[in-house]
mmCIF file of C-alpha atoms in Angstrom:
data_model
loop_
_atom_site.group_PDB
_atom_site.id
_atom_site.type_symbol
_atom_site.label_atom_id
_atom_site.label_comp_id
_atom_site.label_asym_id
_atom_site.label_seq_id
_atom_site.Cartn_x
_atom_site.Cartn_y
_atom_site.Cartn_z
ATOM 1 C CA MET A 1 201.938 -19.892 18.655
ATOM 2 C CA SER A 2 200.816 -16.850 20.633
ATOM 3 C CA GLY A 3 201.787 -16.843 24.287
ATOM 4 C CA ASP A 4 198.611 -14.963 25.189
ATOM 5 C CA VAL A 5 195.717 -16.489 27.069
ATOM 6 C CA ALA A 6 192.320 -14.822 27.376
ATOM 7 C CA VAL A 7 190.749 -13.669 30.626
ATOM 8 C CA LEU A 8 187.107 -14.533 30.032
ATOM 9 C CA GLY A 9 185.868 -13.980 33.564
ATOM 10 C CA ALA A 10 186.848 -12.349 36.853
ATOM 11 C CA GLY A 11 185.053 -12.655 40.163
ATOM 12 C CA MET A 12 185.426 -11.934 43.864
ATOM 13 C CA HIS A 13 183.943 -12.513 47.243
ATOM 14 C CA PRO A 14 184.235 -9.160 49.061
ATOM 15 C CA TRP A 15 187.086 -8.873 51.565
ATOM 16 C CA GLY A 16 186.322 -8.522 55.273
ATOM 17 C CA LYS A 17 186.039 -10.606 58.419
ATOM 18 C CA TRP A 18 183.000 -12.730 57.704
ATOM 19 C CA GLY A 19 183.536 -15.682 60.040
ATOM 20 C CA ARG A 20 182.855 -18.307 57.383
ATOM 21 C CA SER A 21 184.858 -21.001 55.605
ATOM 22 C CA PHE A 22 187.372 -20.135 52.909
ATOM 23 C CA VAL A 23 185.598 -22.769 50.786
ATOM 24 C CA GLU A 24 182.415 -20.709 50.813
ATOM 25 C CA TYR A 25 184.316 -17.590 49.809
ATOM 26 C CA GLY A 26 186.047 -19.429 46.970
ATOM 27 C CA ARG A 27 182.809 -20.917 45.680
ATOM 28 C CA VAL A 28 181.197 -17.467 45.544
ATOM 29 C CA ALA A 29 184.178 -15.979 43.670
ATOM 30 C CA ALA A 30 184.293 -18.940 41.266
ATOM 31 C CA ARG A 31 180.600 -18.716 40.404
ATOM 32 C CA ASP A 32 180.978 -14.964 39.947
ATOM 33 C CA ALA A 33 183.876 -15.494 37.515
ATOM 34 C CA LEU A 34 182.005 -18.224 35.611
ATOM 35 C CA ALA A 35 178.949 -15.983 35.256
ATOM 36 C CA ASP A 36 181.158 -13.108 34.102
ATOM 37 C CA ALA A 37 182.715 -15.396 31.494
ATOM 38 C CA GLY A 38 179.406 -16.866 30.357
ATOM 39 C CA VAL A 39 180.915 -20.327 30.874
ATOM 40 C CA ASP A 40 179.016 -23.193 32.495
ATOM 41 C CA TRP A 41 180.813 -25.066 35.250
ATOM 42 C CA PRO A 42 180.635 -28.451 33.421
ATOM 43 C CA ASP A 43 182.582 -26.883 30.532
ATOM 44 C CA VAL A 44 185.612 -26.117 32.723
ATOM 45 C CA GLN A 45 188.348 -28.637 31.981
ATOM 46 C CA SER A 46 190.807 -27.788 34.756
ATOM 47 C CA VAL A 47 190.752 -26.132 38.176
ATOM 48 C CA VAL A 48 193.884 -24.597 39.689
ATOM 49 C CA GLY A 49 193.606 -23.657 43.345
ATOM 50 C CA ALA A 50 195.969 -21.473 45.359
ATOM 51 C CA ASP A 51 196.389 -23.315 48.655
ATOM 52 C CA THR A 52 195.258 -22.048 52.029
ATOM 53 C CA VAL A 53 197.774 -23.174 54.652
ATOM 54 C CA ARG A 54 197.125 -23.518 58.358
ATOM 55 C CA GLY A 55 199.547 -24.514 61.075
ATOM 56 C CA GLY A 56 202.309 -25.080 58.556
ATOM 57 C CA TYR A 57 200.338 -27.862 56.901
ATOM 58 C CA PRO A 58 198.851 -27.450 53.403
ATOM 59 C CA GLY A 59 195.890 -29.636 54.277
ATOM 60 C CA TYR A 60 193.476 -27.584 52.227
ATOM 61 C CA VAL A 61 194.243 -28.885 48.732
ATOM 62 C CA ALA A 62 192.530 -26.037 47.007
ATOM 63 C CA GLY A 63 192.093 -27.395 43.501
ATOM 64 C CA ALA A 64 190.125 -30.428 44.667
ATOM 65 C CA THR A 65 188.447 -28.479 47.471
ATOM 66 C CA PHE A 66 186.907 -25.970 45.074
ATOM 67 C CA ALA A 67 186.083 -28.581 42.435
ATOM 68 C CA GLN A 68 184.163 -30.542 45.064
ATOM 69 C CA ALA A 69 182.426 -27.394 46.342
ATOM 70 C CA LEU A 70 181.231 -26.568 42.832
ATOM 71 C CA GLY A 71 180.216 -30.185 42.160
ATOM 72 C CA TRP A 72 182.476 -32.945 40.864
ATOM 73 C CA GLN A 73 182.421 -32.987 37.046
ATOM 74 C CA GLY A 74 185.685 -34.683 36.145
ATOM 75 C CA ALA A 75 187.962 -31.670 35.627
ATOM 76 C CA ARG A 76 191.662 -32.130 36.287
ATOM 77 C CA VAL A 77 192.816 -30.347 39.438
ATOM 78 C CA THR A 78 196.050 -28.726 40.565
ATOM 79 C CA SER A 79 196.929 -27.131 43.902
ATOM 80 C CA VAL A 80 199.830 -24.708 44.342
ATOM 81 C CA TYR A 81 201.417 -22.950 47.283
ATOM 82 C CA ALA A 82 203.904 -20.096 47.101
ATOM 83 C CA ALA A 83 202.874 -17.972 50.088
ATOM 84 C CA CYS A 84 201.791 -14.525 48.871
ATOM 85 C CA ALA A 85 202.745 -15.471 45.299
ATOM 86 C CA SER A 86 200.367 -18.463 45.292
ATOM 87 C CA GLY A 87 197.844 -16.704 43.074
ATOM 88 C CA ALA A 88 200.429 -15.849 40.432
ATOM 89 C CA GLN A 89 201.706 -19.425 40.500
ATOM 90 C CA ALA A 90 198.110 -20.605 39.994
ATOM 91 C CA VAL A 91 197.643 -18.239 37.039
ATOM 92 C CA ASN A 92 200.931 -19.409 35.561
ATOM 93 C CA THR A 93 199.968 -23.081 35.957
ATOM 94 C CA ALA A 94 196.634 -22.451 34.241
ATOM 95 C CA ARG A 95 198.338 -20.562 31.430
ATOM 96 C CA ALA A 96 200.861 -23.366 30.933
ATOM 97 C CA GLN A 97 198.074 -25.950 30.698
ATOM 98 C CA ILE A 98 196.261 -23.862 28.101
ATOM 99 C CA LEU A 99 199.359 -23.164 25.996
ATOM 100 C CA ALA A 100 200.337 -26.838 26.180
ATOM 101 C CA GLY A 101 196.940 -27.837 24.796
ATOM 102 C CA MET A 102 195.949 -29.684 27.974
ATOM 103 C CA ALA A 103 192.819 -27.565 28.487
ATOM 104 C CA ASP A 104 190.846 -24.882 26.673
ATOM 105 C CA VAL A 105 189.162 -23.434 29.770
ATOM 106 C CA VAL A 106 190.708 -23.260 33.252
ATOM 107 C CA LEU A 107 189.254 -21.901 36.492
ATOM 108 C CA VAL A 108 191.751 -20.305 38.905
ATOM 109 C CA VAL A 109 190.616 -19.786 42.514
ATOM 110 C CA GLY A 110 192.201 -18.491 45.706
ATOM 111 C CA ALA A 111 190.471 -17.910 49.049
ATOM 112 C CA ASP A 112 191.343 -17.455 52.698
ATOM 113 C CA ALA A 113 189.807 -17.001 56.126
ATOM 114 C CA ALA A 114 192.738 -15.314 57.831
ATOM 115 C CA PRO A 115 193.482 -15.434 61.564
ATOM 116 C CA LYS A 116 193.062 -12.287 63.635
ATOM 117 C CA GLY A 117 196.081 -10.027 63.982
ATOM 118 C CA PHE A 118 199.375 -10.284 62.133
ATOM 119 C CA PHE A 119 200.521 -13.645 60.827
ATOM 120 C CA ALA A 120 202.354 -15.709 63.446
ATOM 121 C CA PRO A 121 204.622 -18.734 62.988
ATOM 122 C CA ALA A 122 203.187 -22.217 63.191
ATOM 123 C CA GLY A 123 203.933 -24.211 66.340
ATOM 124 C CA GLY A 124 206.762 -26.650 66.755
ATOM 125 C CA GLU A 125 210.526 -26.473 66.320
ATOM 126 C CA ARG A 126 211.550 -26.025 62.666
ATOM 127 C CA PRO A 127 215.148 -24.755 62.465
ATOM 128 C CA ASP A 128 215.252 -25.502 58.729
ATOM 129 C CA ASP A 129 212.342 -23.095 58.127
ATOM 130 C CA PRO A 130 213.673 -19.550 57.504
ATOM 131 C CA ASP A 131 210.321 -18.032 58.398
ATOM 132 C CA TRP A 132 210.338 -19.829 61.762
ATOM 133 C CA LEU A 133 213.891 -18.604 62.337
ATOM 134 C CA ARG A 134 212.885 -15.082 61.455
ATOM 135 C CA PHE A 135 210.108 -15.089 64.052
ATOM 136 C CA ARG A 136 211.747 -17.152 66.808
ATOM 137 C CA VAL A 137 215.409 -16.171 66.553
ATOM 138 C CA LEU A 138 215.130 -12.535 65.482
ATOM 139 C CA GLY A 139 211.673 -11.826 66.864
ATOM 140 C CA ALA A 140 210.995 -10.077 63.566
ATOM 141 C CA THR A 141 207.255 -10.112 63.107
ATOM 142 C CA ASN A 142 205.875 -8.784 59.829
ATOM 143 C CA PRO A 143 205.317 -5.247 61.208
ATOM 144 C CA ALA A 144 208.914 -5.189 62.514
ATOM 145 C CA TYR A 145 210.193 -6.142 59.066
ATOM 146 C CA PHE A 146 208.043 -3.486 57.407
ATOM 147 C CA ALA A 147 209.400 -0.905 59.846
ATOM 148 C CA LEU A 148 213.009 -1.847 59.125
ATOM 149 C CA TYR A 149 212.387 -1.295 55.421
ATOM 150 C CA ALA A 150 210.766 2.055 56.170
ATOM 151 C CA ARG A 151 213.787 3.100 58.251
ATOM 152 C CA ARG A 152 216.077 2.027 55.445
ATOM 153 C CA ARG A 153 214.222 4.275 53.006
ATOM 154 C CA MET A 154 214.373 7.156 55.439
ATOM 155 C CA ALA A 155 218.126 6.705 55.890
ATOM 156 C CA LEU A 156 219.005 6.197 52.216
ATOM 157 C CA HIS A 157 216.512 8.395 50.401
ATOM 158 C CA GLY A 158 215.184 10.902 52.908
ATOM 159 C CA ASP A 159 211.620 9.567 52.899
ATOM 160 C CA THR A 160 209.466 10.769 55.774
ATOM 161 C CA PRO A 161 206.483 9.417 57.708
ATOM 162 C CA GLU A 162 204.469 12.080 55.922
ATOM 163 C CA ASP A 163 205.405 10.503 52.575
ATOM 164 C CA PHE A 164 204.273 7.106 53.843
ATOM 165 C CA ALA A 165 200.972 8.600 54.996
ATOM 166 C CA LEU A 166 200.315 9.925 51.483
ATOM 167 C CA VAL A 167 200.293 6.333 50.204
ATOM 168 C CA LYS A 168 197.548 5.391 52.658
ATOM 169 C CA VAL A 169 195.545 8.499 51.776
ATOM 170 C CA LYS A 170 195.796 7.656 48.065
ATOM 171 C CA ASN A 171 194.854 4.003 48.469
ATOM 172 C CA ALA A 172 192.006 4.708 50.860
ATOM 173 C CA ALA A 173 190.519 7.158 48.347
ATOM 174 C CA ALA A 174 190.568 4.439 45.672
ATOM 175 C CA GLY A 175 189.304 1.735 48.033
ATOM 176 C CA ALA A 176 186.340 3.904 48.973
ATOM 177 C CA LEU A 177 185.181 3.454 45.363
ATOM 178 C CA ASN A 178 185.583 -0.340 45.313
ATOM 179 C CA PRO A 179 182.592 -2.449 46.411
ATOM 180 C CA ASN A 180 184.846 -5.460 47.086
ATOM 181 C CA ALA A 181 187.175 -3.610 49.482
ATOM 182 C CA ARG A 182 187.033 -4.189 53.222
ATOM 183 C CA TYR A 183 187.781 -0.570 54.166
ATOM 184 C CA ARG A 184 185.712 1.879 52.164
ATOM 185 C CA ALA A 185 186.338 5.246 53.788
ATOM 186 C CA ALA A 186 188.633 8.095 52.883
ATOM 187 C CA VAL A 187 191.538 8.673 55.288
ATOM 188 C CA SER A 188 193.465 11.893 55.903
ATOM 189 C CA ALA A 189 197.176 12.263 56.565
ATOM 190 C CA GLU A 190 196.248 13.568 59.993
ATOM 191 C CA GLN A 191 194.358 10.366 60.761
ATOM 192 C CA VAL A 192 197.370 8.293 59.758
ATOM 193 C CA ALA A 193 199.621 10.373 62.002
ATOM 194 C CA ALA A 194 197.178 10.028 64.904
ATOM 195 C CA SER A 195 196.886 6.238 64.648
ATOM 196 C CA ALA A 196 198.809 4.051 67.101
ATOM 197 C CA VAL A 197 202.494 3.316 66.553
ATOM 198 C CA VAL A 198 202.910 -0.382 65.719
ATOM 199 C CA ALA A 199 206.599 -0.545 64.783
ATOM 200 C CA ASP A 200 208.297 2.829 64.582
ATOM 201 C CA PRO A 201 208.055 4.692 62.219
ATOM 202 C CA LEU A 202 204.959 2.838 60.974
ATOM 203 C CA ARG A 203 201.568 3.385 62.491
ATOM 204 C CA LEU A 204 198.451 1.267 62.414
ATOM 205 C CA LEU A 205 197.157 2.874 59.234
ATOM 206 C CA ASP A 206 200.508 2.346 57.507
ATOM 207 C CA ILE A 207 200.180 -1.462 57.707
ATOM 208 C CA CYS A 208 197.673 -3.724 55.989
ATOM 209 C CA ALA A 209 195.283 -5.952 57.933
ATOM 210 C CA THR A 210 194.643 -9.690 57.551
ATOM 211 C CA SER A 211 191.306 -10.457 55.913
ATOM 212 C CA ASP A 212 188.907 -13.073 54.623
ATOM 213 C CA GLY A 213 188.266 -12.969 50.896
ATOM 214 C CA ALA A 214 188.447 -14.745 47.558
ATOM 215 C CA ALA A 215 189.157 -14.091 43.899
ATOM 216 C CA ALA A 216 188.773 -16.191 40.763
ATOM 217 C CA LEU A 217 189.542 -16.053 37.054
ATOM 218 C CA VAL A 218 188.334 -18.001 34.037
ATOM 219 C CA LEU A 219 191.198 -18.295 31.551
ATOM 220 C CA SER A 220 191.001 -19.781 28.066
ATOM 221 C CA SER A 221 192.891 -20.230 24.836
ATOM 222 C CA MET A 222 192.520 -17.415 22.336
ATOM 223 C CA GLU A 223 190.825 -19.825 19.934
ATOM 224 C CA PHE A 224 188.217 -20.787 22.525
ATOM 225 C CA ALA A 225 187.644 -17.101 23.312
ATOM 226 C CA ARG A 226 186.918 -16.366 19.658
ATOM 227 C CA ARG A 227 184.533 -19.330 19.404
ATOM 228 C CA HIS A 228 182.905 -18.124 22.591
ATOM 229 C CA GLY A 229 182.243 -14.699 21.064
ATOM 230 C CA ALA A 230 184.987 -12.782 22.893
ATOM 231 C CA ALA A 231 186.688 -11.138 19.922
ATOM 232 C CA ASP A 232 188.869 -8.735 21.930
ATOM 233 C CA PRO A 233 189.343 -10.106 25.455
ATOM 234 C CA VAL A 234 191.812 -8.978 28.065
ATOM 235 C CA ARG A 235 194.915 -11.112 27.560
ATOM 236 C CA ILE A 236 197.584 -12.306 29.951
ATOM 237 C CA ARG A 237 200.826 -11.758 28.103
ATOM 238 C CA ALA A 238 203.434 -12.564 30.736
ATOM 239 C CA VAL A 239 203.792 -14.171 34.152
ATOM 240 C CA SER A 240 207.036 -13.874 36.099
ATOM 241 C CA THR A 241 207.790 -16.319 38.917
ATOM 242 C CA VAL A 242 211.556 -15.805 39.155
ATOM 243 C CA THR A 243 213.761 -16.439 42.189
ATOM 244 C CA PRO A 244 216.595 -14.362 43.674
ATOM 245 C CA THR A 245 220.214 -14.527 42.579
ATOM 246 C CA TYR A 246 223.204 -14.538 44.884
ATOM 247 C CA PRO A 247 224.974 -12.725 46.313
ATOM 248 C CA LYS A 248 222.187 -10.712 47.927
ATOM 249 C CA ALA A 249 223.517 -7.446 49.273
ATOM 250 C CA VAL A 250 220.280 -6.477 51.048
ATOM 251 C CA LEU A 251 218.593 -8.641 53.657
ATOM 252 C CA ASP A 252 215.129 -9.633 52.550
ATOM 253 C CA LEU A 253 212.196 -11.329 54.259
ATOM 254 C CA PRO A 254 212.583 -14.026 55.509
ATOM 255 C CA ASP A 255 216.343 -14.273 54.893
ATOM 256 C CA ILE A 256 218.506 -13.388 57.888
ATOM 257 C CA ALA A 257 221.877 -13.808 56.198
ATOM 258 C CA THR A 258 223.477 -13.447 52.779
ATOM 259 C CA ASP A 259 226.278 -15.381 51.198
ATOM 260 C CA SER A 260 229.637 -13.724 50.758
ATOM 261 C CA ALA A 261 229.974 -10.937 48.236
ATOM 262 C CA VAL A 262 233.778 -11.128 48.396
ATOM 263 C CA ALA A 263 234.140 -13.435 45.405
ATOM 264 C CA ALA A 264 231.173 -12.241 43.372
ATOM 265 C CA GLU A 265 229.741 -8.827 42.726
ATOM 266 C CA PRO A 266 226.156 -8.172 43.906
ATOM 267 C CA ALA A 267 223.452 -8.253 41.254
ATOM 268 C CA SER A 268 222.825 -4.971 39.479
ATOM 269 C CA ALA A 269 219.175 -4.971 40.576
ATOM 270 C CA SER A 270 217.206 -6.230 43.557
ATOM 271 C CA PHE A 271 215.176 -9.423 43.594
ATOM 272 C CA ARG A 272 211.919 -7.475 43.355
ATOM 273 C CA ALA A 273 213.224 -5.479 40.404
ATOM 274 C CA SER A 274 214.135 -8.742 38.667
ATOM 275 C CA ILE A 275 210.534 -9.949 39.012
ATOM 276 C CA ALA A 276 209.169 -7.065 36.957
ATOM 277 C CA ARG A 277 212.074 -7.112 34.525
ATOM 278 C CA ALA A 278 211.388 -10.742 33.584
ATOM 279 C CA ALA A 279 207.711 -9.935 33.003
ATOM 280 C CA TYR A 280 208.555 -6.956 30.787
ATOM 281 C CA GLU A 281 210.987 -9.027 28.738
ATOM 282 C CA GLU A 282 208.426 -11.766 28.160
ATOM 283 C CA ALA A 283 205.654 -9.319 27.295
ATOM 284 C CA GLY A 284 207.802 -7.184 25.021
ATOM 285 C CA ILE A 285 206.815 -3.958 26.760
ATOM 286 C CA GLY A 286 208.363 -1.632 29.322
ATOM 287 C CA PRO A 287 207.279 0.562 32.219
ATOM 288 C CA GLY A 288 206.509 3.394 29.824
ATOM 289 C CA ASP A 289 203.788 1.301 28.177
ATOM 290 C CA LEU A 290 201.819 0.790 31.407
ATOM 291 C CA SER A 291 198.455 2.377 32.086
ATOM 292 C CA LEU A 292 198.313 1.195 35.704
ATOM 293 C CA ALA A 293 199.887 -1.141 38.246
ATOM 294 C CA GLU A 294 198.714 -3.226 41.180
ATOM 295 C CA VAL A 295 201.505 -3.745 43.723
ATOM 296 C CA TYR A 296 201.919 -5.450 47.052
ATOM 297 C CA ASP A 297 201.480 -2.700 49.641
ATOM 298 C CA LEU A 298 201.997 -4.656 52.853
ATOM 299 C CA SER A 299 202.998 -1.272 54.210
ATOM 300 C CA THR A 300 202.939 2.245 52.861
ATOM 301 C CA ALA A 301 206.753 2.359 52.704
ATOM 302 C CA LEU A 302 206.914 -0.898 50.745
ATOM 303 C CA GLU A 303 204.596 0.521 48.090
ATOM 304 C CA LEU A 304 207.125 3.279 47.451
ATOM 305 C CA GLU A 305 209.792 0.606 47.019
ATOM 306 C CA TRP A 306 207.652 -1.138 44.389
ATOM 307 C CA TYR A 307 207.416 2.064 42.321
ATOM 308 C CA GLU A 308 211.155 1.808 41.837
ATOM 309 C CA ASP A 309 211.219 -1.974 41.447
ATOM 310 C CA ILE A 310 208.719 -1.955 38.571
ATOM 311 C CA GLY A 311 210.565 0.873 36.847
ATOM 312 C CA LEU A 312 208.211 3.801 37.341
ATOM 313 C CA CYS A 313 211.082 5.931 38.618
ATOM 314 C CA PRO A 314 214.757 5.622 39.546
ATOM 315 C CA ALA A 315 215.797 4.228 42.925
ATOM 316 C CA GLY A 316 215.063 6.613 45.766
ATOM 317 C CA GLU A 317 212.437 8.646 43.913
ATOM 318 C CA GLY A 318 209.283 6.729 44.858
ATOM 319 C CA ALA A 319 208.252 9.396 47.353
ATOM 320 C CA VAL A 320 208.462 12.032 44.624
ATOM 321 C CA LEU A 321 205.769 10.221 42.632
ATOM 322 C CA VAL A 322 203.339 10.037 45.522
ATOM 323 C CA ARG A 323 203.970 13.674 46.485
ATOM 324 C CA GLU A 324 203.184 14.751 42.907
ATOM 325 C CA GLY A 325 200.010 12.645 42.777
ATOM 326 C CA ALA A 326 201.378 10.671 39.819
ATOM 327 C CA THR A 327 200.264 7.323 41.291
ATOM 328 C CA ALA A 328 196.808 8.437 42.424
ATOM 329 C CA LEU A 329 193.608 8.022 40.423
ATOM 330 C CA GLY A 330 193.774 10.706 37.765
ATOM 331 C CA GLY A 331 197.577 10.726 37.914
ATOM 332 C CA ARG A 332 200.079 9.806 35.238
ATOM 333 C CA ILE A 333 200.376 6.135 36.290
ATOM 334 C CA PRO A 334 197.804 5.070 38.909
ATOM 335 C CA VAL A 335 199.109 2.423 41.295
ATOM 336 C CA ASN A 336 196.657 0.294 43.262
ATOM 337 C CA PRO A 337 193.470 1.782 41.791
ATOM 338 C CA SER A 338 191.711 -1.117 43.533
ATOM 339 C CA GLY A 339 192.689 0.389 46.882
ATOM 340 C CA GLY A 340 195.455 -2.178 47.378
ATOM 341 C CA LEU A 341 196.034 -4.216 50.502
ATOM 342 C CA ALA A 342 195.549 -0.982 52.426
ATOM 343 C CA SER A 343 191.854 -1.233 51.563
ATOM 344 C CA PHE A 344 191.520 -5.022 51.298
ATOM 345 C CA GLY A 345 193.921 -6.593 53.768
ATOM 346 C CA GLU A 346 195.780 -9.848 53.162
ATOM 347 C CA ALA A 347 193.926 -12.980 52.077
ATOM 348 C CA VAL A 348 197.126 -14.737 51.075
ATOM 349 C CA PRO A 349 196.110 -17.257 48.374
ATOM 350 C CA ALA A 350 193.696 -14.787 46.778
ATOM 351 C CA GLN A 351 195.564 -11.503 46.593
ATOM 352 C CA ALA A 352 197.678 -12.049 43.456
ATOM 353 C CA ILE A 353 194.519 -13.304 41.690
ATOM 354 C CA ALA A 354 192.625 -10.256 42.935
ATOM 355 C CA GLN A 355 195.290 -8.031 41.394
ATOM 356 C CA VAL A 356 194.638 -9.643 37.991
ATOM 357 C CA CYS A 357 190.885 -9.181 38.504
ATOM 358 C CA GLU A 358 191.503 -5.448 38.918
ATOM 359 C CA LEU A 359 193.629 -5.308 35.774
ATOM 360 C CA THR A 360 190.855 -7.127 33.915
ATOM 361 C CA TRP A 361 188.144 -4.694 34.953
ATOM 362 C CA GLN A 362 190.367 -1.695 34.274
ATOM 363 C CA LEU A 363 191.380 -2.931 30.809
ATOM 364 C CA ARG A 364 187.753 -3.688 29.972
ATOM 365 C CA GLY A 365 186.788 -0.179 31.047
ATOM 366 C CA THR A 366 184.290 -1.510 33.613
ATOM 367 C CA ALA A 367 185.941 -0.346 36.862
ATOM 368 C CA GLY A 368 183.334 2.329 37.518
ATOM 369 C CA ALA A 369 184.309 5.384 39.535
ATOM 370 C CA ARG A 370 187.909 4.190 39.893
ATOM 371 C CA GLN A 371 188.371 3.628 36.138
ATOM 372 C CA VAL A 372 191.738 4.586 34.647
ATOM 373 C CA PRO A 373 190.815 6.257 31.327
ATOM 374 C CA GLY A 374 191.998 4.425 28.210
ATOM 375 C CA ALA A 375 193.759 1.631 30.104
ATOM 376 C CA ARG A 376 195.579 -0.698 27.703
ATOM 377 C CA ALA A 377 198.288 -2.465 29.736
ATOM 378 C CA GLY A 378 198.909 -3.175 33.388
ATOM 379 C CA ILE A 379 201.277 -5.056 35.661
ATOM 380 C CA THR A 380 200.790 -6.776 39.003
ATOM 381 C CA ALA A 381 203.681 -7.317 41.396
ATOM 382 C CA ASN A 382 204.156 -9.019 44.710
ATOM 383 C CA GLN A 383 206.558 -11.310 46.479
ATOM 384 C CA GLY A 384 206.052 -14.638 48.231
ATOM 385 C CA LEU A 385 208.209 -15.965 51.039
ATOM 386 C CA PHE A 386 211.213 -18.147 50.230
ATOM 387 C CA GLY A 387 212.037 -16.413 46.957
ATOM 388 C CA HIS A 388 208.794 -16.606 45.019
ATOM 389 C CA GLY A 389 208.521 -13.859 42.417
ATOM 390 C CA SER A 390 205.080 -12.768 41.260
ATOM 391 C CA ALA A 391 204.212 -10.453 38.392
ATOM 392 C CA VAL A 392 201.535 -10.634 35.720
ATOM 393 C CA ILE A 393 201.200 -8.387 32.681
ATOM 394 C CA ALA A 394 197.780 -8.066 31.071
ATOM 395 C CA VAL A 395 196.952 -6.138 27.899
ATOM 396 C CA ARG A 396 193.936 -5.213 25.804
#
């Protein structure tokens, strides 16, 4: 049996700060994806929702929430939460249902109405919550963590703030071409350098915002796709949701300690590198087969780290790629042709789904002015708190 599932439809609610309910955003994205697929809502057999969490409580059970918003019709529902990897977990759940024969057509939806400013810990005392400890004990907000990683790159590899600025310039140029992006204006390196320092060496334009937004996919079995008239659809070939291995030699969000490396050698690759490696192994392809990538650019420096983690270059050479223009539109291997989080901002349950939407449009050849010519394979990559891997490989 083929492990592929078809992407029949992709849809979004544009990112921004709209002041409305995440349910409304999700309903818009879902109807957009259904229309794109040419599938009627009553024909959907399962809905998988990526949860929106508020105050530490996953009270928004997304699968049922979106099924109700679209109109109860008896579909099975599933809700998943894996922080920033929630969307990939939702895609993987839908794929598993399809491959298991539980459903022919599954709707995947993620949406958020994010709070203003950077994400803060929920109230209360939760000493067993590593994210709470990270905020309350270390005082390490997200921007502080991003800055520590940037400093690490500067110390180990000689990266500079000017290299980081080039990532923002590249992503802003792509985002300016994307009608779903929140920020749709080109940015110069001088503008990055002139923006306010948030956590040295990162400035305001080096760090992604928090946003409202939604994304949805209609996935199906290959047999259903053929019956539906989609002879050559975009196909999801692999989903990686791996966890770290110990010992961990590098501190990673939200961990604030590692176990001893005295009795066991550190892993040969980082956790993030293992995410992509598992996806490549499942898909039977490698970095050299990629036409494009969508990665999790919480900060400009972290995007450079992802270049290395997904195998586009050896460790320490991410800045070389951005200096050469290799990862820009028109370059050898465009990264974040959507504009990335730099242009969208974070809408946590939706962003991994949005990455797959971009792969879908690129592999169909319908991405408009940001189209990567001849795109045939792409990877998404991000990381959720508490050891949630997230990578999806799509092919055409």
